PDB file of C-alpha atoms in Angstrom:
ATOM      1  CA  MET A   6    -119.303 -15.548  87.216  1.00  0.00           C
ATOM      2  CA  THR A   7    -121.744 -17.811  85.517  1.00  0.00           C
ATOM      3  CA  PRO A   8    -121.109 -19.012  81.969  1.00  0.00           C
ATOM      4  CA  ARG A   9    -123.920 -16.783  80.725  1.00  0.00           C
ATOM      5  CA  GLN A  10    -122.167 -13.697  82.082  1.00  0.00           C
ATOM      6  CA  THR A  11    -118.750 -14.718  80.758  1.00  0.00           C
ATOM      7  CA  ILE A  12    -119.729 -15.557  77.170  1.00  0.00           C
ATOM      8  CA  PRO A  13    -121.319 -12.163  76.349  1.00  0.00           C
ATOM      9  CA  GLY A  14    -118.368 -10.422  77.985  1.00  0.00           C
ATOM     10  CA  ARG A  15    -115.941 -12.396  75.865  1.00  0.00           C
ATOM     11  CA  LEU A  16    -117.968 -11.724  72.748  1.00  0.00           C
ATOM     12  CA  VAL A  17    -117.950  -8.001  73.441  1.00  0.00           C
ATOM     13  CA  LEU A  18    -114.222  -8.059  74.120  1.00  0.00           C
ATOM     14  CA  ALA A  19    -113.505 -10.071  70.990  1.00  0.00           C
ATOM     15  CA  PHE A  20    -115.737  -7.779  68.949  1.00  0.00           C
ATOM     16  CA  SER A  21    -114.050  -4.718  70.406  1.00  0.00           C
ATOM     17  CA  ALA A  22    -110.603  -6.046  69.680  1.00  0.00           C
ATOM     18  CA  ALA A  23    -111.572  -7.005  66.140  1.00  0.00           C
ATOM     19  CA  PHE A  24    -113.236  -3.639  65.595  1.00  0.00           C
ATOM     20  CA  LEU A  25    -110.177  -1.786  66.826  1.00  0.00           C
ATOM     21  CA  ALA A  26    -107.782  -3.868  64.778  1.00  0.00           C
ATOM     22  CA  ALA A  27    -109.881  -3.608  61.608  1.00  0.00           C
ATOM     23  CA  GLY A  28    -110.466   0.105  62.003  1.00  0.00           C
ATOM     24  CA  PHE A  29    -106.887   0.817  62.792  1.00  0.00           C
ATOM     25  CA  LEU A  30    -105.496  -1.332  60.022  1.00  0.00           C
ATOM     26  CA  SER A  31    -107.812   0.268  57.483  1.00  0.00           C
ATOM     27  CA  ALA A  32    -106.709   3.661  58.721  1.00  0.00           C
ATOM     28  CA  CYS A  33    -103.090   2.665  58.199  1.00  0.00           C
ATOM     29  CA  ALA A  34    -103.448   0.702  54.980  1.00  0.00           C
ATOM     30  CA  ALA A  35    -102.857   3.194  52.174  1.00  0.00           C
ATOM     31  CA  PRO A  36     -99.622   5.096  51.630  1.00  0.00           C
ATOM     32  CA  GLY A  37     -99.965   8.851  51.951  1.00  0.00           C
ATOM     33  CA  ASN A  38    -102.736   8.385  54.470  1.00  0.00           C
ATOM     34  CA  GLY A  39    -101.372  10.861  57.003  1.00  0.00           C
ATOM     35  CA  LEU A  40     -99.483   8.212  58.943  1.00  0.00           C
ATOM     36  CA  GLN A  41     -95.763   7.543  58.594  1.00  0.00           C
ATOM     37  CA  ARG A  42     -94.580   3.937  58.430  1.00  0.00           C
ATOM     38  CA  GLU A  43     -92.711   4.014  61.789  1.00  0.00           C
ATOM     39  CA  ALA A  44     -95.708   5.556  63.472  1.00  0.00           C
ATOM     40  CA  ALA A  45     -97.981   2.919  61.974  1.00  0.00           C
ATOM     41  CA  ALA A  46     -95.725   0.134  63.271  1.00  0.00           C
ATOM     42  CA  GLN A  47     -95.669   1.655  66.778  1.00  0.00           C
ATOM     43  CA  LEU A  48     -99.437   2.091  66.885  1.00  0.00           C
ATOM     44  CA  GLN A  49    -100.044  -1.384  65.458  1.00  0.00           C
ATOM     45  CA  ALA A  50     -97.973  -2.827  68.325  1.00  0.00           C
ATOM     46  CA  ARG A  51    -100.278  -1.009  70.755  1.00  0.00           C
ATOM     47  CA  VAL A  52    -103.354  -2.307  68.935  1.00  0.00           C
ATOM     48  CA  LEU A  53    -101.949  -5.811  69.290  1.00  0.00           C
ATOM     49  CA  GLU A  54    -101.648  -5.275  73.073  1.00  0.00           C
ATOM     50  CA  VAL A  55    -105.304  -4.237  73.240  1.00  0.00           C
ATOM     51  CA  THR A  56    -106.355  -7.184  71.086  1.00  0.00           C
ATOM     52  CA  GLN A  57    -104.409  -9.719  73.139  1.00  0.00           C
ATOM     53  CA  ALA A  58    -105.750  -8.426  76.456  1.00  0.00           C
ATOM     54  CA  SER A  59    -109.275  -8.477  75.048  1.00  0.00           C
ATOM     55  CA  SER A  60    -108.918 -12.012  73.736  1.00  0.00           C
ATOM     56  CA  GLN A  61    -107.733 -13.105  77.193  1.00  0.00           C
ATOM     57  CA  ASN A  62    -110.885 -11.608  78.738  1.00  0.00           C
ATOM     58  CA  ASP A  63    -108.875  -8.971  80.595  1.00  0.00           C
ATOM     59  CA  PRO A  64    -110.688  -5.701  79.947  1.00  0.00           C
ATOM     60  CA  ALA A  65    -108.689  -3.804  82.586  1.00  0.00           C
ATOM     61  CA  SER A  66    -105.428  -4.602  80.788  1.00  0.00           C
ATOM     62  CA  ALA A  67    -107.068  -3.849  77.453  1.00  0.00           C
ATOM     63  CA  LEU A  68    -108.089  -0.419  78.749  1.00  0.00           C
ATOM     64  CA  LYS A  69    -104.546   0.229  79.973  1.00  0.00           C
ATOM     65  CA  ALA A  70    -103.141  -0.772  76.582  1.00  0.00           C
ATOM     66  CA  LEU A  71    -105.711   1.472  74.931  1.00  0.00           C
ATOM     67  CA  GLU A  72    -104.503   4.376  77.065  1.00  0.00           C
ATOM     68  CA  GLY A  73    -100.975   3.641  75.850  1.00  0.00           C
ATOM     69  CA  LEU A  74    -102.189   3.641  72.261  1.00  0.00           C
ATOM     70  CA  GLU A  75    -103.884   6.998  72.731  1.00  0.00           C
ATOM     71  CA  ALA A  76    -100.799   8.471  74.430  1.00  0.00           C
ATOM     72  CA  ASP A  77     -98.570   7.255  71.599  1.00  0.00           C
ATOM     73  CA  LEU A  78    -101.022   8.610  69.050  1.00  0.00           C
ATOM     74  CA  THR A  79    -100.978  12.054  70.681  1.00  0.00           C
ATOM     75  CA  SER A  80     -97.183  12.018  70.871  1.00  0.00           C
ATOM     76  CA  LEU A  81     -96.775  10.918  67.248  1.00  0.00           C
ATOM     77  CA  GLN A  82     -99.248  13.521  66.067  1.00  0.00           C
ATOM     78  CA  ALA A  83     -97.321  16.232  67.960  1.00  0.00           C
ATOM     79  CA  LYS A  84     -94.127  15.095  66.169  1.00  0.00           C
ATOM     80  CA  GLY A  85     -95.846  15.372  62.789  1.00  0.00           C
ATOM     81  CA  LYS A  86     -95.862  11.621  62.129  1.00  0.00           C
ATOM     82  CA  VAL A  87     -99.664  11.400  62.168  1.00  0.00           C
ATOM     83  CA  SER A  88    -101.991  13.856  60.498  1.00  0.00           C
ATOM     84  CA  GLU A  89    -104.833  15.426  62.454  1.00  0.00           C
ATOM     85  CA  GLU A  90    -107.372  13.707  60.209  1.00  0.00           C
ATOM     86  CA  ARG A  91    -105.772  10.291  60.790  1.00  0.00           C
ATOM     87  CA  ARG A  92    -105.551  10.933  64.546  1.00  0.00           C
ATOM     88  CA  ARG A  93    -109.270  11.719  64.643  1.00  0.00           C
ATOM     89  CA  SER A  94    -110.068   8.585  62.644  1.00  0.00           C
ATOM     90  CA  ILE A  95    -108.051   6.370  64.998  1.00  0.00           C
ATOM     91  CA  THR A  96    -109.392   8.163  68.076  1.00  0.00           C
ATOM     92  CA  THR A  97    -112.977   7.521  66.918  1.00  0.00           C
ATOM     93  CA  VAL A  98    -112.307   3.779  66.675  1.00  0.00           C
ATOM     94  CA  ALA A  99    -110.459   3.771  70.020  1.00  0.00           C
ATOM     95  CA  SER A 100    -113.352   5.609  71.705  1.00  0.00           C
ATOM     96  CA  ALA A 101    -115.835   3.006  70.511  1.00  0.00           C
ATOM     97  CA  VAL A 102    -113.609   0.223  71.827  1.00  0.00           C
ATOM     98  CA  ARG A 103    -113.188   2.056  75.150  1.00  0.00           C
ATOM     99  CA  ALA A 104    -116.967   2.281  75.525  1.00  0.00           C
ATOM    100  CA  ASP A 105    -117.285  -1.465  74.921  1.00  0.00           C
ATOM    101  CA  LEU A 106    -114.492  -2.269  77.364  1.00  0.00           C
ATOM    102  CA  ASN A 107    -115.966   0.006  80.037  1.00  0.00           C
ATOM    103  CA  GLU A 108    -119.304  -1.745  79.578  1.00  0.00           C
ATOM    104  CA  VAL A 109    -117.655  -5.141  80.091  1.00  0.00           C
ATOM    105  CA  VAL A 110    -115.783  -3.907  83.186  1.00  0.00           C
ATOM    106  CA  ALA A 111    -119.020  -2.530  84.645  1.00  0.00           C
ATOM    107  CA  ALA A 112    -120.820  -5.828  83.949  1.00  0.00           C
ATOM    108  CA  GLN A 113    -117.991  -7.800  85.578  1.00  0.00           C
ATOM    109  CA  GLN A 114    -118.040  -5.538  88.631  1.00  0.00           C
ATOM    110  CA  ALA A 115    -121.817  -5.850  88.925  1.00  0.00           C
ATOM    111  CA  ALA A 116    -121.577  -9.641  88.641  1.00  0.00           C
ATOM    112  CA  ALA A 117    -118.818  -9.754  91.261  1.00  0.00           C
ATOM    113  CA  LYS A 118    -120.893  -7.582  93.623  1.00  0.00           C
ATOM    114  CA  ALA A 119    -123.967  -9.769  93.082  1.00  0.00           C
ATOM    115  CA  ALA A 120    -121.906 -12.885  93.804  1.00  0.00           C
ATOM    116  CA  GLU A 121    -120.501 -11.302  96.968  1.00  0.00           C
ATOM    117  CA  ASP A 122    -123.984 -10.244  98.093  1.00  0.00           C
ATOM    118  CA  ALA A 123    -125.268 -13.766  97.484  1.00  0.00           C
ATOM    119  CA  ARG A 124    -122.345 -15.226  99.439  1.00  0.00           C
ATOM    120  CA  ASN A 125    -123.008 -12.853 102.335  1.00  0.00           C
ATOM    121  CA  ALA A 126    -126.714 -13.685 102.314  1.00  0.00           C
ATOM    122  CA  ALA A 127    -125.950 -17.420 102.332  1.00  0.00           C
ATOM    123  CA  GLN A 128    -123.574 -17.001 105.265  1.00  0.00           C
ATOM    124  CA  ALA A 129    -126.126 -14.932 107.165  1.00  0.00           C
ATOM    125  CA  ALA A 130    -128.788 -17.581 106.575  1.00  0.00           C
ATOM    126  CA  GLN A 131    -126.512 -20.380 107.790  1.00  0.00           C
ATOM    127  CA  SER A 132    -125.303 -18.733 110.992  1.00  0.00           C
ATOM    128  CA  PRO A 133    -127.798 -18.403 113.870  1.00  0.00           C
ATOM    129  CA  SER A 134    -128.898 -14.929 114.684  1.00  0.00           C
ATOM    130  CA  PRO A 135    -127.290 -13.263 117.713  1.00  0.00           C
ATOM    131  CA  THR A 136    -130.673 -12.832 119.442  1.00  0.00           C
ATOM    132  CA  ALA A 137    -131.392 -16.568 119.291  1.00  0.00           C
ATOM    133  CA  GLU A 138    -128.168 -17.403 121.130  1.00  0.00           C
ATOM    134  CA  ALA A 139    -128.406 -14.738 123.836  1.00  0.00           C
ATOM    135  CA  PRO A 140    -129.780 -15.970 127.187  1.00  0.00           C
ATOM    136  CA  ALA A 141    -132.909 -14.385 128.550  1.00  0.00           C
ATOM    137  CA  PRO A 142    -132.112 -11.365 130.693  1.00  0.00           C
ATOM    138  CA  GLN A 143    -132.006 -12.140 134.427  1.00  0.00           C
ATOM    139  CA  PRO A 144    -133.414  -9.707 136.989  1.00  0.00           C
ATOM    140  CA  ALA A 145    -130.790  -7.915 139.058  1.00  0.00           C
ATOM    141  CA  PRO A 146    -130.203  -9.487 142.510  1.00  0.00           C
ATOM    142  CA  ALA A 147    -131.716  -7.678 145.491  1.00  0.00           C
ATOM    143  CA  PRO A 148    -129.178  -5.771 147.574  1.00  0.00           C
ATOM    144  CA  ALA A 149    -127.956  -7.648 150.661  1.00  0.00           C
ATOM    145  CA  PRO A 150    -129.143  -6.298 154.046  1.00  0.00           C
ATOM    146  CA  ALA A 151    -126.647  -4.110 155.880  1.00  0.00           C
ATOM    147  CA  GLN A 152    -124.885  -5.768 158.819  1.00  0.00           C
ATOM    148  CA  GLY A 153    -123.909  -4.206 162.150  1.00  0.00           C
ATOM    149  CA  ASN A 154    -125.590  -2.145 164.860  1.00  0.00           C
ATOM    150  CA  ALA A 155    -128.175   0.017 163.291  1.00  0.00           C
ATOM    151  CA  GLY A 156    -128.626   2.215 166.340  1.00  0.00           C
ATOM    152  CA  GLY A 157    -125.116   3.401 167.150  1.00  0.00           C
ATOM    153  CA  SER A 158    -121.436   3.368 166.554  1.00  0.00           C
ATOM    154  CA  GLY A 159    -120.954  -0.224 167.657  1.00  0.00           C
ATOM    155  CA  ALA A 160    -118.691   0.680 170.638  1.00  0.00           C
ATOM    156  CA  ASP A 161    -121.056  -0.859 173.211  1.00  0.00           C
ATOM    157  CA  THR A 162    -121.474  -4.114 171.409  1.00  0.00           C
ATOM    158  CA  GLY A 163    -121.597  -6.996 173.872  1.00  0.00           C
ATOM    159  CA  LYS A 164    -121.592  -4.791 177.022  1.00  0.00           C
ATOM    160  CA  ASN A 165    -124.490  -3.834 179.122  1.00  0.00           C
ATOM    161  CA  SER A 166    -123.362  -0.855 181.141  1.00  0.00           C
ATOM    162  CA  ASN A 167    -126.443  -0.892 183.396  1.00  0.00           C
ATOM    163  CA  ALA A 168    -126.389  -4.605 183.995  1.00  0.00           C
ATOM    164  CA  ASP A 169    -123.851  -4.518 186.840  1.00  0.00           C
ATOM    165  CA  LYS A 170    -125.391  -1.674 188.859  1.00  0.00           C
ATOM    166  CA  GLY A 171    -127.004  -2.617 191.991  1.00  0.00           C
ATOM    167  CA  LYS A 172    -125.955  -6.209 192.030  1.00  0.00           C
ATOM    168  CA  GLY A 173    -123.511  -7.777 194.401  1.00  0.00           C
ATOM    169  CA  LYS A 174    -123.818  -5.415 197.391  1.00  0.00           C
ATOM    170  CA  ASN A 175    -126.447  -6.318 199.604  1.00  0.00           C
TER     171      ASN A 175
END
């Protein structure tokens, strides 16, 4: 990747991580907010995973950590440790972060594909084309003439059966 592609990606990741952390922490800040203390600690640990992966420019790991956060959130809500209103609030923030992370992943994949295409094009330009190396086609050789006696089976070859008649007796 070029520096221009990396810097915006890092900014988006850093922004996403900060947005998630700020949104989540504000959602967990006040007592009686529909989130029990143990649940808040567990979810904050997940937010930290997302933030760390984002700050290390690893959106794939950040997305995986975000999935863990959402799974924990669903589980905690089912156990009554997170209110439905608080779950929706956290899910809204997590969805926005997911959209940002998916955008960064797509941009990284597009940049990687463009780099691969450029590498392939450079290799193709450097190697001679197969048609330039191939020798000119040669005409097929003419078939060799057939050998042997064309008029018979070849049994009389070298003998003249009429040559001896009439000679020697005079």
